[in-house]
Coordinates of C-alpha atoms in Angstrom, one line a residue:
M1 CA 49.2 -92.4 82.3
Q2 CA 48.0 -88.5 80.0
G3 CA 45.2 -88.2 80.9
K4 CA 46.1 -88.2 84.5
D5 CA 48.4 -85.5 83.1
N6 CA 46.2 -83.0 81.8
R7 CA 43.7 -83.6 84.4
N8 CA 46.7 -82.4 86.8
S9 CA 47.5 -79.7 84.8
K10 CA 44.1 -78.3 84.8
S11 CA 43.5 -75.7 87.9
P12 CA 40.5 -76.6 90.6
A13 CA 38.1 -73.9 88.7
E14 CA 38.0 -75.8 85.3
E15 CA 38.0 -79.1 87.0
L16 CA 35.1 -77.4 88.9
L17 CA 33.5 -76.7 85.9
E18 CA 33.7 -80.1 84.5
D19 CA 32.3 -82.2 87.1
A20 CA 29.0 -80.1 86.6
F21 CA 29.2 -80.1 82.9
D22 CA 29.6 -83.5 82.9
A23 CA 26.5 -83.5 86.3
C24 CA 24.1 -81.6 83.8
M25 CA 25.0 -84.0 81.3
E26 CA 23.9 -87.2 83.0
E27 CA 21.0 -85.0 84.0
Q28 CA 19.8 -84.5 81.7
M29 CA 20.4 -87.9 79.5
S30 CA 18.5 -89.4 82.7
F31 CA 15.4 -87.8 80.7
I32 CA 15.9 -88.9 77.4
P33 CA 13.9 -92.9 76.7
P34 CA 15.1 -95.7 75.5
E35 CA 14.7 -96.4 71.6
S36 CA 12.0 -99.0 72.5
E37 CA 10.4 -97.5 74.0
I38 CA 10.4 -93.7 71.6
A39 CA 9.7 -96.5 68.5
R40 CA 6.3 -98.1 70.5
M41 CA 5.2 -93.9 71.7
H42 CA 5.4 -92.2 68.2
T43 CA 5.0 -94.5 64.3
F44 CA 5.5 -92.7 61.6
S45 CA 3.1 -93.3 58.8
E46 CA 3.2 -94.3 55.3
G47 CA 3.3 -91.4 53.3
F48 CA 5.9 -90.3 55.8
R49 CA 8.6 -92.1 55.1
K50 CA 7.6 -92.9 51.3
A51 CA 8.8 -89.2 51.5
M52 CA 11.7 -89.1 53.3
E53 CA 12.9 -92.2 50.8
E54 CA 12.1 -90.0 47.7
L55 CA 14.3 -87.0 49.1
L56 CA 16.8 -88.8 50.0
R57 CA 16.8 -90.8 46.5
T58 CA 16.8 -87.0 44.8
K59 CA 19.3 -85.9 47.5
G60 CA 16.3 -82.4 47.6
K61 CA 16.5 -81.7 44.4
P62 CA 12.7 -82.1 42.1
E63 CA 12.6 -85.2 40.1
R64 CA 11.8 -84.3 36.4
R65 CA 9.7 -85.5 35.1
A66 CA 10.5 -86.3 31.2
I67 CA 7.5 -86.3 28.6
S68 CA 5.8 -88.9 26.4
R69 CA 4.9 -88.4 22.8
K70 CA 1.9 -89.8 22.7
E71 CA 1.4 -86.7 25.2
F72 CA 3.1 -84.3 23.2
V73 CA 1.3 -85.0 20.4
Y74 CA -1.4 -84.6 22.1
G75 CA -1.1 -81.4 23.7
F76 CA -0.9 -79.8 20.1
N77 CA -4.0 -81.4 18.4
R78 CA -5.0 -79.4 21.5
L79 CA -3.7 -76.0 20.9
A80 CA -3.9 -76.2 17.4
A81 CA -7.9 -76.6 16.9
G82 CA -8.4 -73.8 19.4
I83 CA -6.9 -71.7 17.1
L84 CA -8.6 -72.1 14.2
I85 CA -12.0 -72.1 16.4
L86 CA -11.2 -68.4 17.2
F87 CA -9.8 -68.2 13.3
V88 CA -13.7 -69.6 12.7
I89 CA -15.4 -67.4 15.3
G90 CA -13.3 -64.0 14.1
G91 CA -14.7 -64.6 10.6
A92 CA -18.1 -64.9 11.4
C93 CA -18.8 -61.8 13.5
A94 CA -16.5 -60.0 10.2
G95 CA -19.0 -61.1 7.5
G96 CA -22.2 -60.2 10.1
L97 CA -20.8 -57.4 10.7
M98 CA -20.4 -56.2 6.8
L99 CA -23.8 -57.7 5.6
L100 CA -25.6 -55.5 8.0
S101 CA -23.4 -52.7 7.4
R102 CA -24.7 -53.1 3.6
G103 CA -27.7 -53.2 4.2
G104 CA -28.2 -50.1 6.5
S105 CA -26.4 -48.4 3.6
K106 CA -29.3 -49.2 1.4
G107 CA -32.3 -49.3 3.7
M108 CA -31.2 -45.0 4.7
Q109 CA -32.3 -42.6 2.7
A110 CA -29.5 -39.0 1.1
P111 CA -30.6 -36.3 3.1
A112 CA -32.3 -33.1 1.0
E113 CA -30.0 -30.9 0.1
A114 CA -30.2 -27.5 2.1
P115 CA -31.6 -24.5 0.5
A116 CA -29.1 -22.2 -0.3
A117 CA -29.0 -18.3 1.1
E118 CA -30.5 -16.1 -0.5
A119 CA -27.9 -13.6 -1.4
P120 CA -29.0 -10.4 -0.6
E121 CA -30.7 -8.3 -3.2
D122 CA -28.2 -5.1 -3.3
G123 CA -25.4 -8.0 -4.3
C124 CA -23.6 -8.3 -0.8
E125 CA -21.8 -10.6 0.8
Y126 CA -23.2 -10.5 4.6
E127 CA -20.8 -12.0 6.8
N128 CA -22.1 -13.1 10.9
T129 CA -19.0 -11.8 12.9
Q130 CA -20.9 -12.1 16.4
E131 CA -18.5 -13.6 19.4
E132 CA -18.7 -13.6 22.5
A133 CA -16.0 -11.5 24.3
A134 CA -13.2 -12.6 25.7
P135 CA -12.0 -12.4 29.5
Q136 CA -8.6 -10.1 29.3
E137 CA -6.1 -12.5 31.8
S138 CA -3.6 -9.3 32.0
G139 CA -3.2 -5.7 32.9
E140 CA -6.0 -4.0 34.7
A141 CA -8.5 -4.4 33.0
G142 CA -7.2 -8.3 33.5
A143 CA -8.6 -7.8 37.4
A144 CA -11.4 -5.8 36.4
A145 CA -13.3 -8.7 35.3
G146 CA -13.5 -10.0 39.5
S147 CA -14.1 -7.2 40.3
A148 CA -17.5 -5.4 42.9
A149 CA -18.4 -2.6 40.2
D150 CA -19.1 -5.5 37.4
M151 CA -21.0 -7.7 39.5
E152 CA -25.2 -6.9 38.7
P153 CA -27.5 -5.2 41.6
G154 CA -29.9 -7.0 43.6
E155 CA -29.1 -10.5 45.4
G156 CA -26.7 -12.1 44.4
R157 CA -23.9 -8.5 44.8
P158 CA -22.4 -7.7 48.0
S159 CA -23.1 -5.3 50.5
D160 CA -20.6 -2.3 50.2
T161 CA -19.7 -2.2 53.7
A162 CA -19.7 -4.0 56.2
E163 CA -18.7 -4.8 59.9
F164 CA -14.9 -5.6 61.1
C165 CA -13.1 -5.0 64.8
G166 CA -16.1 -2.5 65.8
G167 CA -16.1 -0.3 63.2
T168 CA -16.8 -0.6 59.4
V169 CA -15.2 -1.7 56.3
E170 CA -15.6 -1.2 52.6
L171 CA -15.9 -3.6 49.9
A172 CA -12.3 -4.6 48.6
E173 CA -12.1 -3.7 44.3
F174 CA -11.6 -6.6 43.0
Q175 CA -12.9 -9.7 44.4
K176 CA -11.3 -12.5 42.2
L177 CA -7.6 -13.1 42.5
S178 CA -5.0 -14.8 41.5
G179 CA -1.4 -15.5 42.8
E180 CA 0.9 -15.6 40.1
W181 CA 0.1 -14.2 36.5
E182 CA 2.5 -15.4 33.6
E183 CA 5.9 -16.4 36.0
I184 CA 5.4 -13.7 38.5
K185 CA 4.4 -15.2 41.8
T186 CA 3.4 -14.0 45.2
L187 CA 3.0 -15.8 48.5
V188 CA 3.1 -16.3 52.8
N189 CA 6.6 -17.4 54.2
S190 CA 2.6 -19.0 56.6
P191 CA -0.9 -19.6 55.3
V192 CA -1.3 -20.3 58.4
I193 CA 0.4 -17.5 61.1
A194 CA 0.1 -17.8 64.9
R195 CA -1.5 -15.3 67.3
D196 CA 1.1 -15.0 68.6
A197 CA 3.8 -14.0 65.8
E198 CA 5.2 -10.9 65.5
S199 CA 5.1 -10.4 61.5
F200 CA 4.6 -12.2 58.2
K201 CA 6.0 -12.1 55.1
V202 CA 5.2 -12.2 51.5
T203 CA 7.4 -12.6 49.1
I204 CA 7.3 -11.2 45.4
G205 CA 9.2 -13.1 42.8
N206 CA 9.5 -12.3 38.7
M207 CA 10.5 -15.2 36.9
E208 CA 10.5 -13.3 34.1
E209 CA 13.0 -12.5 30.9
Y210 CA 11.6 -8.8 31.9
S211 CA 11.6 -6.0 34.9
I212 CA 8.7 -5.4 36.7
S213 CA 8.0 -3.2 39.5
Y214 CA 5.6 -3.5 42.7
D215 CA 4.2 -1.2 45.4
P216 CA 5.0 -1.6 48.3
K217 CA 2.0 -0.2 50.5
L218 CA 0.5 -3.9 50.4
R219 CA -3.1 -3.8 50.6
L220 CA -4.4 -6.3 53.5
E221 CA -8.9 -8.0 52.8
V222 CA -11.1 -10.0 55.3
W223 CA -13.1 -12.5 53.7
L224 CA -16.9 -11.7 55.7
K225 CA -20.5 -12.2 54.2
D226 CA -19.0 -14.0 51.0
A227 CA -16.9 -11.1 49.7
W228 CA -13.2 -9.8 50.5
Y229 CA -13.4 -6.3 52.1
Q230 CA -10.3 -3.7 52.5
V231 CA -8.3 -4.4 55.6
P232 CA -7.9 -0.3 57.2
P233 CA -4.3 0.3 56.3
G234 CA -1.9 0.0 59.6
R235 CA 0.8 3.1 60.3
V236 CA 3.4 1.9 58.4
Q237 CA 1.5 1.5 55.5
E238 CA 0.6 5.3 55.8
E239 CA 3.9 6.3 54.9
R240 CA 4.8 7.3 50.8
R241 CA 6.8 4.4 49.9
E242 CA 8.9 3.7 46.2
K243 CA 8.7 0.9 44.9
V244 CA 10.2 -1.7 43.7
T245 CA 12.1 -3.0 41.4
L246 CA 12.7 -6.1 40.8
E247 CA 14.9 -8.2 38.2
P248 CA 14.7 -11.0 36.2
G249 CA 15.0 -14.5 38.1
M250 CA 14.8 -11.6 41.7
A251 CA 12.3 -12.4 44.8
Q252 CA 11.3 -9.9 47.2
D253 CA 10.1 -9.8 50.9
E254 CA 7.3 -7.5 52.1
E255 CA 7.4 -7.4 56.1
I256 CA 3.6 -6.9 57.6
F257 CA 4.0 -6.3 61.4
L258 CA 0.7 -7.5 63.5
E259 CA 1.1 -5.1 65.5
D260 CA 0.4 -2.2 63.5
Y261 CA -3.7 -3.4 62.0
E262 CA -6.3 -5.0 64.1
W263 CA -7.5 -8.2 63.9
D264 CA -10.2 -10.9 63.7
Y265 CA -8.5 -14.0 64.7
E266 CA -12.1 -15.6 64.8
A267 CA -12.0 -14.8 59.8
G268 CA -11.8 -17.4 58.2
R269 CA -9.9 -15.9 55.1
Y270 CA -7.8 -13.0 55.5
R271 CA -5.2 -12.0 51.9
V272 CA -2.5 -9.1 50.7
V273 CA -3.1 -7.8 47.7
T274 CA -0.3 -6.2 45.4
R275 CA 0.0 -4.0 42.6
L276 CA 2.7 -4.4 40.2
E277 CA 3.7 -2.2 37.2
V278 CA 4.3 -4.6 33.3
P279 CA 5.8 -3.9 30.8
G280 CA 3.1 -3.2 29.0
T281 CA 2.3 -1.1 25.3
E282 CA 3.1 2.3 23.9
A283 CA 1.1 4.2 25.9
G284 CA 3.1 3.4 29.4
P285 CA 3.1 0.2 31.0
E286 CA 0.6 -1.9 32.7
E287 CA -0.6 -3.4 36.1
I288 CA -1.7 -6.6 37.5
F289 CA -3.2 -6.6 41.1
L290 CA -1.9 -10.9 42.2
A291 CA -3.7 -11.8 45.9
C292 CA -2.3 -14.9 47.9
E293 CA -4.3 -16.0 51.1
F294 CA -3.9 -16.8 54.5
R295 CA -4.9 -17.4 57.8
F296 CA -4.2 -17.1 61.7
E297 CA -4.5 -19.8 63.8
N298 CA -7.7 -21.7 65.0
P299 CA -6.6 -24.9 68.5
E300 CA -10.1 -26.2 67.6
E301 CA -11.3 -26.1 64.5
D302 CA -7.1 -27.7 63.2
L303 CA -7.0 -30.2 65.3
E304 CA -10.7 -31.3 64.9
E305 CA -9.0 -30.8 60.7
A306 CA -6.2 -33.3 61.7
L307 CA -8.6 -35.8 63.4
R308 CA -10.8 -35.9 61.3
S309 CA -6.9 -36.1 58.8
E310 CA -5.6 -39.2 60.8
E311 CA -9.3 -41.0 59.6
E312 CA -8.7 -40.9 56.6

Protein backbone atom coordinates (compact mmCIF):
# COMPACT_ATOMS: atom_id res chain seq x y z
CA MET A 1 0.00 0.00 0.00
CA GLN A 2 2.90 2.29 0.85
CA GLY A 3 4.63 1.45 -2.45
CA LYS A 4 1.57 2.33 -4.39
CA ASP A 5 1.32 5.61 -2.48
CA ASN A 6 4.97 6.40 -3.34
CA ARG A 7 4.41 5.53 -7.00
CA ASN A 8 1.25 7.54 -7.13
CA SER A 9 3.04 10.48 -5.55
CA LYS A 10 5.60 10.55 -8.43
CA SER A 11 5.09 12.70 -11.47
CA PRO A 12 4.48 11.10 -14.88
CA ALA A 13 7.99 12.13 -15.99
CA GLU A 14 9.63 10.40 -12.99
CA GLU A 15 7.58 7.23 -13.54
CA LEU A 16 8.61 7.16 -17.21
CA LEU A 17 12.28 7.62 -16.27
CA GLU A 18 12.08 4.83 -13.68
CA ASP A 19 10.53 2.41 -16.18
CA ALA A 20 13.22 3.24 -18.74
CA PHE A 21 15.97 2.67 -16.13
CA ASP A 22 14.57 -0.72 -15.16
CA ALA A 23 14.37 -1.75 -18.81
CA CYS A 24 17.99 -0.74 -19.41
CA MET A 25 19.21 -2.62 -16.32
CA GLU A 26 17.39 -5.78 -17.38
CA GLU A 27 18.93 -5.55 -20.84
CA GLN A 28 22.47 -5.05 -19.45
CA MET A 29 22.10 -7.89 -16.92
CA SER A 30 20.98 -10.25 -19.68
CA PHE A 31 24.49 -10.06 -21.20
CA ILE A 32 26.19 -11.31 -18.00
CA PRO A 33 26.62 -15.15 -18.05
CA PRO A 34 25.84 -17.21 -14.95
CA GLU A 35 28.55 -18.02 -12.39
CA SER A 36 28.89 -21.62 -13.53
CA GLU A 37 29.68 -20.51 -17.05
CA ILE A 38 32.13 -17.88 -15.79
CA ALA A 39 33.96 -20.54 -13.74
CA ARG A 40 34.14 -22.78 -16.80
CA MET A 41 35.45 -19.98 -19.03
CA HIS A 42 38.35 -18.88 -16.76
CA THR A 43 40.44 -20.59 -14.11
CA PHE A 44 42.81 -18.62 -11.87
CA SER A 45 46.37 -19.91 -11.56
CA GLU A 46 47.78 -21.40 -8.38
CA GLY A 47 50.24 -18.56 -7.98
CA PHE A 48 47.48 -15.96 -8.22
CA ARG A 49 45.44 -17.80 -5.60
CA LYS A 50 48.38 -17.98 -3.19
CA ALA A 51 49.11 -14.29 -3.70
CA MET A 52 45.50 -13.40 -2.99
CA GLU A 53 45.42 -15.60 0.11
CA GLU A 54 48.62 -13.95 1.38
CA LEU A 55 47.15 -10.51 0.68
CA LEU A 56 43.97 -11.34 2.58
CA ARG A 57 45.91 -12.87 5.46
CA THR A 58 48.21 -9.85 5.93
CA LYS A 59 45.46 -7.33 5.06
CA GLY A 60 47.64 -5.76 2.35
CA LYS A 61 50.62 -5.03 4.64
CA PRO A 62 54.08 -6.54 3.91
CA GLU A 63 55.07 -9.20 6.41
CA ARG A 64 58.29 -8.51 8.26
CA ARG A 65 60.74 -11.38 8.38
CA ALA A 66 62.70 -11.91 11.59
CA ILE A 67 66.39 -12.69 11.14
CA SER A 68 67.73 -15.68 13.01
CA ARG A 69 70.75 -15.65 15.31
CA LYS A 70 72.69 -17.87 12.91
CA GLU A 71 72.14 -15.50 10.00
CA PHE A 72 73.21 -12.51 12.12
CA VAL A 73 76.45 -14.13 13.23
CA TYR A 74 77.25 -15.21 9.67
CA GLY A 75 76.72 -11.71 8.29
CA PHE A 76 78.79 -10.10 11.05
CA ASN A 77 81.70 -12.46 10.40
CA ARG A 78 81.66 -11.65 6.70
CA LEU A 79 81.83 -7.92 7.44
CA ALA A 80 84.71 -8.34 9.88
CA ALA A 81 86.64 -10.51 7.40
CA GLY A 82 86.23 -7.88 4.66
CA ILE A 83 87.55 -5.08 6.90
CA LEU A 84 90.54 -7.21 7.93
CA ILE A 85 91.42 -7.91 4.28
CA LEU A 86 91.36 -4.18 3.50
CA PHE A 87 93.76 -3.44 6.39
CA VAL A 88 96.17 -6.17 5.24
CA ILE A 89 96.21 -4.90 1.65
CA GLY A 90 96.70 -1.29 2.79
CA GLY A 91 99.61 -2.24 5.03
CA ALA A 92 101.31 -4.23 2.28
CA CYS A 93 101.02 -1.32 -0.18
CA ALA A 94 102.38 1.17 2.38
CA GLY A 95 105.36 -1.11 3.14
CA GLY A 96 106.17 -1.53 -0.53
CA LEU A 97 106.12 2.21 -1.11
CA MET A 98 108.48 2.78 1.83
CA LEU A 99 110.95 0.21 0.50
CA LEU A 100 110.88 1.76 -2.95
CA SER A 101 111.42 5.25 -1.60
CA ARG A 102 114.38 4.15 0.53
CA GLY A 103 116.00 2.26 -2.33
CA GLY A 104 115.55 5.23 -4.68
CA SER A 105 117.06 7.68 -2.22
CA LYS A 106 120.17 5.49 -1.78
CA GLY A 107 120.71 5.22 -5.54
CA MET A 108 120.40 8.94 -6.17
CA GLN A 109 123.48 11.09 -6.17
CA ALA A 110 123.46 14.57 -4.75
CA PRO A 111 123.78 17.18 -7.46
CA ALA A 112 126.99 19.06 -7.62
CA GLU A 113 126.87 22.56 -6.27
CA ALA A 114 126.89 25.23 -8.89
CA PRO A 115 130.01 27.39 -8.81
CA ALA A 116 129.50 30.75 -7.25
CA ALA A 117 129.37 33.64 -9.62
CA GLU A 118 132.59 35.49 -9.84
CA ALA A 119 132.43 39.01 -8.54
CA PRO A 120 133.40 41.85 -10.87
CA GLU A 121 136.88 43.14 -10.66
CA ASP A 122 135.72 46.51 -9.43
CA GLY A 123 133.99 44.87 -6.42
CA CYS A 124 130.49 46.02 -7.35
CA GLU A 125 127.53 43.67 -7.50
CA TYR A 126 125.14 43.89 -10.44
CA GLU A 127 121.53 42.66 -10.59
CA ASN A 128 119.57 41.64 -13.63
CA THR A 129 116.97 44.40 -13.81
CA GLN A 130 115.63 43.52 -17.27
CA GLU A 131 111.81 43.23 -17.07
CA GLU A 132 109.11 43.01 -19.63
CA ALA A 133 107.27 46.26 -20.08
CA ALA A 134 103.78 45.89 -18.60
CA PRO A 135 101.06 47.33 -20.81
CA GLN A 136 99.26 50.34 -19.40
CA GLU A 137 95.55 49.74 -19.03
CA SER A 138 94.29 53.21 -18.25
CA GLY A 139 94.37 56.59 -19.89
CA GLU A 140 95.31 57.49 -23.40
CA ALA A 141 98.46 55.38 -23.20
CA GLY A 142 96.37 52.30 -22.53
CA ALA A 143 94.20 52.93 -25.56
CA ALA A 144 97.22 53.66 -27.72
CA ALA A 145 98.57 50.17 -27.03
CA GLY A 146 96.14 48.87 -29.63
CA SER A 147 96.41 51.78 -32.02
CA ALA A 148 97.09 51.45 -35.71
CA ALA A 149 100.31 53.42 -35.31
CA ASP A 150 101.83 50.64 -33.21
CA MET A 151 101.32 48.02 -35.93
CA GLU A 152 104.41 46.93 -37.80
CA PRO A 153 104.40 47.69 -41.53
CA GLY A 154 104.07 44.66 -43.72
CA GLU A 155 101.62 41.92 -44.32
CA GLY A 156 99.87 42.26 -40.93
CA ARG A 157 99.30 46.00 -41.18
CA PRO A 158 95.94 47.03 -42.69
CA SER A 159 95.65 49.62 -45.39
CA ASP A 160 95.46 53.27 -44.32
CA THR A 161 92.29 53.76 -46.39
CA ALA A 162 89.37 51.66 -47.58
CA GLU A 163 86.29 52.02 -49.80
CA PHE A 164 83.00 52.65 -48.01
CA CYS A 165 79.67 53.79 -49.49
CA GLY A 166 81.28 55.05 -52.66
CA GLY A 167 83.94 57.05 -50.81
CA THR A 168 87.23 56.61 -48.99
CA VAL A 169 87.50 56.20 -45.24
CA GLU A 170 90.62 56.35 -43.10
CA LEU A 171 92.00 53.80 -40.68
CA ALA A 172 90.77 54.27 -37.10
CA GLU A 173 93.20 55.57 -34.52
CA PHE A 174 92.62 52.70 -32.08
CA GLN A 175 91.95 49.11 -33.12
CA LYS A 176 91.55 47.40 -29.74
CA LEU A 177 89.05 49.05 -27.43
CA SER A 178 86.88 47.72 -24.63
CA GLY A 179 83.35 48.64 -23.66
CA GLU A 180 84.25 49.27 -20.01
CA TRP A 181 87.09 50.66 -17.89
CA GLU A 182 86.96 49.80 -14.20
CA GLU A 183 83.39 50.88 -13.25
CA ILE A 184 82.77 53.08 -16.31
CA LYS A 185 80.80 51.43 -19.10
CA THR A 186 79.25 52.19 -22.49
CA LEU A 187 76.65 50.14 -24.32
CA VAL A 188 74.15 50.33 -27.20
CA ASN A 189 70.47 49.98 -26.35
CA SER A 190 70.11 47.33 -29.07
CA PRO A 191 73.09 45.40 -30.51
CA VAL A 192 71.00 44.53 -33.60
CA ILE A 193 69.33 47.57 -35.18
CA ALA A 194 66.51 47.42 -37.70
CA ARG A 195 67.29 48.96 -41.07
CA ASP A 196 64.17 51.12 -40.97
CA ALA A 197 64.92 52.46 -37.48
CA GLU A 198 65.16 56.23 -37.07
CA SER A 199 67.78 56.25 -34.32
CA PHE A 200 69.51 54.31 -31.56
CA LYS A 201 70.94 55.31 -28.20
CA VAL A 202 74.30 54.88 -26.53
CA THR A 203 74.40 54.85 -22.72
CA ILE A 204 77.45 56.08 -20.79
CA GLY A 205 77.39 55.00 -17.13
CA ASN A 206 79.63 56.11 -14.26
CA MET A 207 79.63 53.74 -11.27
CA GLU A 208 82.88 55.11 -9.87
CA GLU A 209 83.18 57.21 -6.71
CA TYR A 210 84.40 60.26 -8.63
CA SER A 211 83.04 62.46 -11.42
CA ILE A 212 83.96 61.96 -15.05
CA SER A 213 83.22 63.77 -18.29
CA TYR A 214 82.84 62.68 -21.89
CA ASP A 215 82.77 64.25 -25.33
CA PRO A 216 79.22 64.06 -26.77
CA LYS A 217 80.74 64.14 -30.24
CA LEU A 218 80.75 60.36 -30.61
CA ARG A 219 82.73 58.57 -33.30
CA LEU A 220 81.33 55.87 -35.56
CA GLU A 221 83.59 53.20 -37.04
CA VAL A 222 83.04 50.25 -39.39
CA TRP A 223 84.90 46.93 -39.65
CA LEU A 224 86.40 46.56 -43.15
CA LYS A 225 89.19 44.29 -44.34
CA ASP A 226 90.00 43.03 -40.81
CA ALA A 227 90.37 46.52 -39.35
CA TRP A 228 88.32 49.43 -38.01
CA TYR A 229 87.85 52.52 -40.19
CA GLN A 230 86.30 55.89 -39.37
CA VAL A 231 82.79 56.56 -40.67
CA PRO A 232 82.49 60.17 -41.92
CA PRO A 233 80.81 62.29 -39.23
CA GLY A 234 77.14 63.23 -39.59
CA ARG A 235 75.67 66.68 -39.85
CA VAL A 236 74.81 66.92 -36.16
CA GLN A 237 78.19 65.60 -35.08
CA GLU A 238 79.91 68.40 -36.95
CA GLU A 239 78.42 70.90 -34.49
CA ARG A 240 80.66 71.63 -31.54
CA ARG A 241 79.14 70.62 -28.17
CA GLU A 242 80.50 71.04 -24.69
CA LYS A 243 81.59 67.99 -22.71
CA VAL A 244 79.09 66.35 -20.38
CA THR A 245 79.89 65.68 -16.71
CA LEU A 246 78.65 62.54 -14.99
CA GLU A 247 78.54 62.47 -11.22
CA PRO A 248 79.07 59.15 -9.37
CA GLY A 249 76.21 56.74 -10.00
CA MET A 250 74.85 58.66 -12.99
CA ALA A 251 74.23 57.58 -16.59
CA GLN A 252 73.49 59.54 -19.75
CA ASP A 253 71.96 58.55 -23.11
CA GLU A 254 73.24 59.94 -26.39
CA GLU A 255 70.98 59.49 -29.42
CA ILE A 256 72.39 58.87 -32.90
CA PHE A 257 70.04 59.49 -35.84
CA LEU A 258 70.59 57.14 -38.77
CA GLU A 259 69.56 59.70 -41.39
CA ASP A 260 72.62 61.80 -40.54
CA TYR A 261 75.01 59.12 -41.86
CA GLU A 262 75.56 56.93 -44.87
CA TRP A 263 75.34 53.22 -44.05
CA ASP A 264 76.38 49.99 -45.68
CA TYR A 265 73.82 47.60 -44.24
CA GLU A 266 75.77 44.58 -45.48
CA ALA A 267 78.74 45.47 -43.28
CA GLY A 268 78.79 43.06 -40.40
CA ARG A 269 80.13 45.22 -37.57
CA TYR A 270 79.94 48.83 -36.43
CA ARG A 271 80.99 50.46 -33.18
CA VAL A 272 80.57 53.74 -31.32
CA VAL A 273 83.72 55.21 -29.75
CA THR A 274 83.44 57.58 -26.79
CA ARG A 275 86.25 59.79 -25.47
CA LEU A 276 86.16 60.26 -21.69
CA GLU A 277 88.19 62.16 -19.14
CA VAL A 278 88.88 60.72 -15.69
CA PRO A 279 90.82 62.20 -12.77
CA GLY A 280 94.52 61.74 -13.36
CA THR A 281 97.66 63.26 -11.91
CA GLU A 282 98.53 66.82 -11.07
CA ALA A 283 99.30 67.38 -14.73
CA GLY A 284 95.62 67.01 -15.58
CA PRO A 285 92.89 64.46 -16.31
CA GLU A 286 93.55 61.29 -18.27
CA GLU A 287 91.78 60.37 -21.50
CA ILE A 288 90.27 56.95 -22.06
CA PHE A 289 88.41 55.60 -25.08
CA LEU A 290 85.59 53.07 -24.84
CA ALA A 291 83.72 51.34 -27.68
CA CYS A 292 80.45 49.40 -27.94
CA GLU A 293 79.54 47.39 -31.04
CA PHE A 294 76.30 46.98 -32.99
CA ARG A 295 75.15 45.75 -36.38
CA PHE A 296 72.17 46.06 -38.69
CA GLU A 297 69.70 43.22 -39.07
CA ASN A 298 70.29 40.80 -41.92
CA PRO A 299 67.15 38.72 -42.51
CA GLU A 300 68.91 35.81 -44.22
CA GLU A 301 71.78 35.50 -41.74
CA ASP A 302 69.51 36.03 -38.73
CA LEU A 303 67.18 33.29 -39.99
CA GLU A 304 70.07 30.86 -40.50
CA GLU A 305 71.42 31.64 -37.02
CA ALA A 306 67.98 31.06 -35.48
CA LEU A 307 67.67 27.70 -37.26
CA ARG A 308 71.14 26.65 -36.05
CA SER A 309 70.29 27.57 -32.47
CA GLU A 310 67.09 25.53 -32.63
CA GLU A 311 68.97 22.50 -33.97
CA GLU A 312 71.51 22.74 -31.16
